[in-house]
Coordinates of C-alpha atoms in Angstrom, one line a residue:
G1 CA -14.5 -73.6 -33.5
A2 CA -15.4 -73.5 -37.1
N3 CA -18.8 -74.2 -38.7
Y4 CA -19.3 -77.6 -40.2
T5 CA -22.2 -79.7 -41.9
T6 CA -22.9 -83.5 -41.7
A7 CA -25.4 -85.7 -43.7
Q8 CA -26.9 -88.9 -42.1
T9 CA -28.7 -91.6 -44.1
G10 CA -30.4 -95.1 -43.5
T11 CA -33.5 -94.0 -41.8
T12 CA -36.6 -95.5 -43.4
I13 CA -40.0 -93.9 -43.0
T14 CA -43.1 -96.0 -43.8
N15 CA -46.6 -94.6 -44.2
N16 CA -49.6 -96.6 -45.6
G17 CA -47.4 -99.0 -47.5
C18 CA -45.1 -96.3 -48.8
T19 CA -41.5 -96.2 -47.7
A20 CA -38.7 -93.6 -48.1
N21 CA -35.2 -93.1 -46.9
Q22 CA -34.5 -89.8 -45.0
V23 CA -31.4 -87.8 -45.2
L24 CA -30.7 -85.4 -42.2
N25 CA -28.2 -82.5 -42.8
L26 CA -26.8 -80.8 -39.6
T27 CA -24.9 -77.6 -39.6
V28 CA -23.0 -76.7 -36.4
T29 CA -22.0 -73.0 -36.0
A30 CA -18.8 -72.1 -34.1
K31 CA -19.3 -70.3 -30.8
P32 CA -18.3 -66.5 -31.0
A33 CA -15.0 -65.6 -29.5
T34 CA -15.1 -63.8 -26.2
P35 CA -14.5 -60.1 -26.8
T36 CA -11.1 -58.7 -25.8
I37 CA -10.8 -55.1 -24.8
S38 CA -8.0 -52.6 -25.4
N39 CA -7.4 -48.8 -25.6
V40 CA -9.5 -48.0 -22.5
T41 CA -9.8 -44.2 -22.4
H42 CA -11.4 -42.5 -19.4
A43 CA -13.6 -39.4 -19.4
T44 CA -11.8 -36.1 -19.1
C45 CA -12.6 -32.6 -18.1
V46 CA -13.3 -31.9 -21.8
T47 CA -14.7 -35.3 -22.9
V48 CA -17.7 -36.3 -20.8
N49 CA -17.7 -40.1 -21.8
G50 CA -14.9 -42.6 -21.8
S51 CA -14.3 -45.2 -24.5
F52 CA -12.7 -48.6 -25.3
T53 CA -11.9 -50.8 -28.3
I54 CA -13.1 -54.4 -29.1
S55 CA -9.7 -55.5 -30.3
N56 CA -10.9 -58.8 -31.8
Y57 CA -13.9 -57.1 -33.5
N58 CA -15.8 -59.2 -36.1
A59 CA -18.2 -57.3 -38.3
T60 CA -20.4 -60.4 -38.6
Y61 CA -21.1 -60.4 -34.8
T62 CA -23.5 -58.5 -32.9
Y63 CA -22.1 -56.9 -29.7
I64 CA -24.1 -56.5 -26.5
I65 CA -22.8 -54.0 -23.9
N66 CA -24.0 -54.5 -20.4
P67 CA -25.3 -52.1 -19.0
S68 CA -26.4 -50.4 -22.1
A69 CA -27.6 -47.0 -20.9
G70 CA -25.8 -44.1 -22.6
V71 CA -23.7 -46.6 -24.6
N72 CA -22.9 -46.0 -28.3
V73 CA -21.2 -48.7 -30.5
S74 CA -19.5 -47.6 -33.7
G75 CA -17.7 -50.5 -35.3
S76 CA -15.1 -51.6 -32.8
I77 CA -15.3 -48.4 -30.7
V78 CA -17.6 -48.3 -27.7
T79 CA -18.3 -44.9 -26.1
A80 CA -20.0 -44.9 -22.6
P81 CA -20.4 -42.9 -19.4
E82 CA -18.3 -43.8 -16.4
G83 CA -19.1 -47.2 -15.0
T84 CA -18.2 -50.9 -15.2
Y85 CA -19.1 -52.8 -18.4
T86 CA -18.9 -56.3 -20.0
V87 CA -19.2 -57.2 -23.7
I88 CA -20.8 -60.2 -25.3
S89 CA -20.5 -61.1 -29.0
S90 CA -23.3 -63.1 -30.6
T91 CA -24.2 -64.6 -34.0
G92 CA -27.5 -66.3 -34.6
L93 CA -28.5 -68.1 -31.5
C94 CA -24.9 -68.4 -30.2
S95 CA -23.3 -66.0 -27.7
S96 CA -19.8 -65.7 -26.3
L97 CA -18.8 -65.6 -22.8
P98 CA -18.7 -62.1 -21.2
S99 CA -15.5 -60.1 -21.6
N100 CA -13.5 -59.1 -18.6
D101 CA -14.9 -56.1 -16.7
V102 CA -14.2 -52.7 -18.4
V103 CA -14.0 -49.9 -15.9
L104 CA -14.4 -46.3 -17.2
S105 CA -13.5 -43.9 -14.4
P106 CA -15.4 -40.7 -13.9
A107 CA -13.7 -37.5 -15.0
I108 CA -12.0 -35.7 -12.1
C109 CA -11.2 -32.1 -12.8
A110 CA -9.2 -29.9 -10.5
N111 CA -9.6 -26.4 -12.0
A112 CA -7.2 -23.5 -11.4
D113 CA -8.4 -21.0 -8.8
E114 CA -7.8 -17.3 -8.4
I115 CA -8.5 -15.9 -5.0
A116 CA -8.1 -12.3 -3.9
V117 CA -7.7 -10.9 -0.4
G118 CA -7.8 -7.2 -0.1
N119 CA -5.6 -6.6 3.0
G120 CA -3.0 -9.1 4.1
T121 CA -2.5 -7.2 7.3
K122 CA -6.0 -8.0 8.5
G123 CA -6.0 -11.5 6.9
M124 CA -9.0 -13.6 6.1
T125 CA -10.0 -17.0 7.6
N126 CA -12.2 -18.0 4.6
A127 CA -10.9 -16.4 1.5
G128 CA -12.4 -19.0 -0.8
N129 CA -12.7 -22.7 -1.6
V130 CA -10.7 -24.6 -4.1
L131 CA -13.3 -27.5 -4.5
G132 CA -16.8 -27.5 -5.7
A133 CA -17.8 -24.6 -3.4
N134 CA -15.8 -22.2 -5.7
P135 CA -18.6 -20.3 -7.5
T136 CA -16.4 -19.3 -10.5
N137 CA -14.2 -22.3 -11.3
A138 CA -15.4 -25.3 -9.3
D139 CA -13.6 -28.7 -9.3
L140 CA -15.7 -31.4 -10.9
L141 CA -16.1 -35.2 -10.5
N142 CA -17.9 -36.6 -13.5
G143 CA -19.4 -33.2 -14.3
T144 CA -20.6 -32.5 -10.8
A145 CA -19.1 -30.1 -8.3
V146 CA -16.7 -31.9 -6.0
L147 CA -17.6 -32.5 -2.4
I148 CA -14.9 -33.0 0.2
G149 CA -16.6 -36.3 1.1
N150 CA -15.9 -37.7 -2.4
V151 CA -12.3 -36.9 -2.8
N152 CA -9.0 -36.9 -0.9
L153 CA -7.4 -33.4 -0.9
T154 CA -3.7 -32.9 -0.5
V155 CA -1.3 -29.9 -1.0
T156 CA 1.6 -30.9 -3.2
T157 CA 3.4 -27.5 -3.2
A158 CA 2.8 -25.0 -0.4
A159 CA 3.0 -21.3 -0.8
T160 CA 6.4 -19.7 -0.6
P161 CA 6.9 -16.9 2.0
K162 CA 8.0 -13.5 0.9
T163 CA 10.5 -13.3 3.6
V164 CA 11.9 -16.1 5.9
G165 CA 9.3 -16.9 8.5
A166 CA 6.6 -14.6 7.1
P167 CA 3.0 -16.0 7.1
V168 CA 1.6 -17.4 3.9
P169 CA -1.9 -18.5 2.6
S170 CA -2.8 -22.1 3.0
I171 CA -5.5 -24.7 2.1
D172 CA -7.3 -26.7 4.7
V173 CA -7.3 -30.2 3.3
A174 CA -10.3 -31.1 5.4
T175 CA -12.5 -28.5 3.9
G176 CA -10.8 -27.0 0.8
I177 CA -11.0 -23.5 2.4
V178 CA -8.1 -21.1 1.7
S179 CA -7.1 -18.9 4.6
V180 CA -4.8 -15.9 4.8
P181 CA -3.2 -15.3 8.2
T182 CA -3.0 -11.8 9.6
N183 CA 0.1 -9.8 8.7
T184 CA 0.6 -11.8 5.5
P185 CA 2.9 -9.7 3.2
A186 CA 1.2 -8.4 0.1
G187 CA 1.9 -10.3 -3.1
T188 CA 0.9 -13.3 -5.2
Y189 CA 1.1 -16.8 -3.8
S190 CA 0.8 -20.1 -5.6
I191 CA -0.5 -23.3 -4.0
V192 CA -0.5 -26.6 -5.9
Y193 CA -3.1 -29.1 -4.7
Q194 CA -4.4 -32.6 -5.8
I195 CA -7.8 -34.2 -5.5
C196 CA -8.2 -38.0 -5.9
E197 CA -11.5 -39.9 -6.1
K198 CA -12.0 -41.8 -2.8
L199 CA -13.7 -44.8 -4.6
N200 CA -10.9 -44.9 -7.2
P201 CA -7.7 -43.4 -5.5
S202 CA -5.7 -43.6 -8.7
N203 CA -8.2 -41.2 -10.4
C204 CA -6.5 -37.8 -9.6
S205 CA -6.2 -34.3 -10.9
S206 CA -4.0 -31.3 -9.9
A207 CA -4.5 -27.6 -10.1
T208 CA -2.9 -24.4 -8.8
A209 CA -4.6 -21.9 -6.5
T210 CA -3.3 -18.4 -7.0
V211 CA -3.9 -16.2 -4.0
A212 CA -3.4 -12.4 -4.5
V213 CA -2.9 -10.7 -1.2
G214 CA -3.5 -7.0 -1.3
A215 CA -1.4 -4.3 0.4
A216 CA -2.5 -2.6 3.5
A217 CA -4.6 0.6 3.1
V218 CA -2.1 3.4 3.9
N219 CA -3.7 6.9 3.8
P220 CA -1.5 9.9 4.6
V221 CA -3.3 13.2 4.7
T222 CA -2.0 16.4 3.1
E223 CA -1.6 19.2 5.7
T224 CA -0.2 22.7 5.9
G225 CA 1.8 24.2 8.7
T226 CA 3.6 27.4 9.7
A227 CA 6.7 28.2 11.8
P228 CA 8.6 31.4 12.3
S229 CA 12.1 31.8 10.8
T230 CA 13.4 32.0 14.4
G231 CA 12.7 28.3 14.6
G232 CA 10.0 26.1 16.0
T233 CA 7.7 23.1 15.6
V234 CA 5.5 22.9 12.5
F235 CA 3.8 19.5 13.3
G236 CA 3.9 17.7 16.6
N237 CA 3.3 14.5 14.7
I238 CA 2.9 14.7 10.9
A239 CA 1.1 11.3 10.9
S240 CA -1.5 12.4 13.5
N241 CA -4.3 12.6 10.9
D242 CA -3.1 9.6 8.8
T243 CA -4.6 6.0 8.9
V244 CA -3.2 2.5 8.3
N245 CA -5.8 -0.2 7.6
G246 CA -8.6 2.1 8.7
V247 CA -7.1 2.9 12.1
P248 CA -5.0 5.9 13.2
A249 CA -1.4 5.7 12.3
T250 CA 0.9 5.3 15.4
L251 CA 4.6 5.5 15.5
G252 CA 7.3 4.1 17.7
T253 CA 8.1 0.6 18.9
T254 CA 4.5 -0.5 19.5
G255 CA 3.1 1.5 16.6
N256 CA 1.5 0.3 13.4
A257 CA 3.3 2.7 11.0
T258 CA 6.6 4.4 10.1
V259 CA 7.3 7.8 8.5
S260 CA 10.4 9.0 6.7
E261 CA 11.4 12.0 4.6
S262 CA 10.8 11.4 0.8
G263 CA 13.1 13.1 -1.5
T264 CA 15.4 15.9 -0.4
W265 CA 14.1 18.2 2.3
P266 CA 15.1 21.9 2.4
T267 CA 18.0 22.8 4.7
G268 CA 16.6 23.8 8.1
I269 CA 13.5 21.7 8.0
A270 CA 13.6 18.2 9.5
L271 CA 11.4 15.2 10.3
D272 CA 11.9 13.1 13.4
S273 CA 10.9 9.6 12.2
S274 CA 10.5 8.3 15.7
T275 CA 7.9 10.9 16.8
G276 CA 6.7 12.4 13.5
A277 CA 7.7 15.9 14.7
V278 CA 8.6 18.4 11.9
T279 CA 10.8 21.3 13.0
V280 CA 12.2 24.5 11.5
S281 CA 15.7 25.6 12.5
A282 CA 16.3 29.2 13.5
G283 CA 17.5 31.3 10.5
T284 CA 15.6 29.2 7.9
A285 CA 14.9 31.5 5.0
V286 CA 11.4 32.8 4.8
G287 CA 9.2 31.1 2.2
V288 CA 6.8 28.3 1.4
Y289 CA 8.3 24.8 1.2
N290 CA 6.7 21.6 -0.1
V291 CA 8.0 18.6 1.7
A292 CA 7.0 15.0 1.0
Y293 CA 7.0 12.2 3.5
E294 CA 6.4 8.5 3.2
L295 CA 3.9 6.6 5.4
C296 CA 4.4 2.8 5.6
D297 CA 2.5 0.0 7.2
K298 CA 5.0 -1.3 9.8
L299 CA 3.9 -4.9 9.4
T300 CA 4.0 -4.7 5.6
P301 CA 6.9 -2.4 4.8
Q302 CA 6.4 -2.6 1.1
S303 CA 2.9 -1.0 1.6
C304 CA 3.6 2.7 1.6
A305 CA 2.2 6.0 0.3
T306 CA 3.6 9.5 0.0
V307 CA 2.0 12.8 0.4
S308 CA 3.3 16.4 0.1
D309 CA 2.7 19.0 2.9
A310 CA 3.2 22.8 2.6
I311 CA 5.2 24.5 5.3
T312 CA 5.3 28.3 5.5
V313 CA 8.3 29.8 7.2
T314 CA 7.3 33.3 8.3
A315 CA 9.5 36.3 8.8
T316 CA 10.1 37.3 12.4
V317 CA 10.9 41.0 13.1
N318 CA 11.6 41.9 16.7
P319 CA 12.3 45.5 17.5
V320 CA 13.3 46.3 21.1
T321 CA 11.9 49.2 23.1
E322 CA 14.7 51.5 24.4
T323 CA 15.1 54.8 26.2
G324 CA 17.6 57.5 25.4
I325 CA 18.7 61.0 26.5
A326 CA 20.1 64.0 24.7
P327 CA 20.6 67.6 25.8
S328 CA 18.5 70.4 24.3
A329 CA 21.8 71.8 22.9
G330 CA 21.6 68.9 20.5
G331 CA 23.3 65.5 20.2
T332 CA 23.0 61.8 19.4
V333 CA 20.4 59.7 21.3
F334 CA 21.1 56.3 19.6
T335 CA 24.0 55.6 17.4
N336 CA 22.0 52.8 15.9
I337 CA 18.4 52.4 17.1
V338 CA 18.2 48.8 15.7
S339 CA 21.4 47.6 17.5
N340 CA 19.4 45.4 19.9
D341 CA 16.7 44.4 17.3
K342 CA 16.5 41.0 15.5
V343 CA 15.2 39.9 12.1
N344 CA 14.5 36.2 11.7
G345 CA 16.4 35.4 14.8
V346 CA 19.6 37.2 13.9
P347 CA 20.8 40.8 14.6
A348 CA 19.2 43.4 12.4
T349 CA 21.7 45.1 10.1
L350 CA 21.2 48.1 7.9
G351 CA 22.7 49.4 4.7
T352 CA 23.2 47.8 1.3
T353 CA 24.2 44.4 2.6
G354 CA 22.0 44.5 5.7
N355 CA 18.9 42.3 6.4
A356 CA 16.7 45.1 7.7
A357 CA 15.3 48.5 7.0
V358 CA 14.2 51.1 9.5
S359 CA 12.1 54.2 9.1
E360 CA 10.1 56.7 11.2
S361 CA 6.6 55.7 12.0
G362 CA 4.0 58.4 12.4
T363 CA 5.0 62.0 13.0
W364 CA 8.2 62.6 14.9
P365 CA 8.7 65.8 17.0
T366 CA 10.5 68.7 15.4
G367 CA 14.2 68.5 16.1
I368 CA 14.3 64.7 16.5
T369 CA 15.2 62.7 13.4
L370 CA 16.1 59.1 12.4
D371 CA 18.7 58.4 9.7
P372 CA 17.3 55.2 7.9
L373 CA 20.8 54.4 6.5
T374 CA 22.5 54.1 9.8
G375 CA 19.8 54.0 12.4
T376 CA 21.2 57.1 14.2
V377 CA 18.7 59.2 16.1
T378 CA 19.7 62.8 16.8
V379 CA 18.3 65.8 18.6
A380 CA 18.8 69.2 17.1
A381 CA 20.1 72.1 19.2
G382 CA 17.3 74.1 20.6
T383 CA 14.9 71.2 20.9
A384 CA 12.5 71.9 23.8
V385 CA 13.2 70.1 27.0
G386 CA 10.9 67.2 27.6
T387 CA 10.2 63.5 27.1
Y388 CA 9.2 62.4 23.6
N389 CA 7.8 59.0 22.5
V390 CA 8.9 58.2 19.0
T391 CA 7.9 55.2 17.0
Y392 CA 10.0 53.5 14.3
E393 CA 9.2 50.6 12.0
L394 CA 11.6 47.7 11.5
C395 CA 11.2 45.6 8.3
D396 CA 12.7 42.4 7.0
K397 CA 14.6 43.6 4.0
L398 CA 14.0 40.4 2.1
T399 CA 10.3 40.4 3.0
P400 CA 9.3 44.0 3.0
Q401 CA 5.8 43.3 4.0
S402 CA 7.1 41.7 7.3
C403 CA 7.4 44.7 9.6
A404 CA 7.0 45.6 13.2
T405 CA 6.9 48.9 15.1
V406 CA 8.1 49.9 18.5
S407 CA 8.0 53.1 20.6
N408 CA 11.1 54.5 22.3
A409 CA 11.2 57.3 24.9
I410 CA 13.7 60.1 24.3
A411 CA 14.4 62.6 27.1
V412 CA 15.6 66.0 26.0
T413 CA 17.3 67.6 29.0
A414 CA 18.2 71.2 29.8
A415 CA 21.7 72.1 28.7
V416 CA 23.7 73.7 31.6
N417 CA 27.1 75.0 30.5
P418 CA 29.1 76.8 33.2
V419 CA 32.2 78.5 31.9
T420 CA 35.5 78.3 33.7
E421 CA 36.8 81.7 34.6
T422 CA 39.7 83.2 36.6
A423 CA 39.8 86.4 38.8
S424 CA 41.7 88.0 41.6
A425 CA 40.9 90.1 44.7
P426 CA 43.2 91.9 47.3
S427 CA 43.8 90.3 50.6
T428 CA 42.0 93.2 52.2
G429 CA 38.9 91.8 50.6
G430 CA 36.8 92.7 47.6
T431 CA 34.5 91.3 44.8
V432 CA 36.0 88.7 42.5
F433 CA 33.0 88.2 40.2
V434 CA 30.1 90.5 40.1
N435 CA 28.0 87.5 38.5
I436 CA 29.8 84.3 38.3
T437 CA 27.2 82.9 35.8
S438 CA 27.5 85.8 33.5
N439 CA 29.3 83.7 30.9
D440 CA 27.2 80.5 31.5
T441 CA 24.4 79.3 29.3
T442 CA 21.4 77.0 29.8

């Protein structure tokens, strides 16, 4: 209630014959009102202390906060660390009853995490921890790194797979450890989790763990190869020196990699994606070709790399050894000495529109000549009888430095030319021809 004063009279005091009447004045002070509390604000990740307001604050009162450690009173506002408090108001020798308990919860702070895994194909059983064991952005409870024993951890939104059924990173709610299964596709995954204080289950905080899963290490190796224009295999397996995730690249059903042509390959050069073989078809033009292929991690198809290889198609000149005969009286040995020869797998042809050129190689015998325009080899009349070895050079006309030589044997035979004659003799006998070979030549 209110303060009030009373005056009492009629009391006589006697002392050694003297008397006096006493007047007693009593003042009764009203008991302070029990404090009422409002605007309770808990500590946050930014603000270390919580606060509350004494809603029936009276400036004439003194307010006692229990416990008082770390408490600051400024007018009607009380700031204090986490804990349970009561408030008593007092004036003079009078004190109020304690207020109801005021509970200031500790700050619980789930902080965003960024976790990186270099290779999703290999995976990682312990990629990091979203709780207090995270060295870069630990979760906190009242300013102290969170231990799993102090909180309940739940995942509110799991990671979304890149393709249906594909593995994804996850959080172990018993430990806070983030794990990435083997063969997890490369990419960025988000996991939303919540931590709640075990002693105060309504005191919760949420955060997002971002897990960056790296692509597999795909390393194709640049190579060079050669094949003849007649056709052949350049590489038995173009991926034989390549690696995927640090191990040799293997193709096929049980392999760890795939290969394919990248860009447009030249006509006549092809890649067999199932074996890695690169072949050149017969008749492919001579030259150097740069071909690019793509090597991919079979388990993470989006993890690929390309490399360019140089393939040299060489000219192939194949002259064929032959033998020929001509009489010493002169004649043609070969109408076309290159008729059985080939250049780059196709028949050799001479002349302006031909693909080849032919010429004498070394010194040819007197009387035996080669016509480079037609390939005709002739023997002049009077050439000595005998067998002659003559060498000619066949060249790829488009690649003049690509040539080959071959030696042919030419037999010059004796020319025997008997002349038909007529004669008569009597029935009594006589000489018809004195020398029947008189008109013949050799």
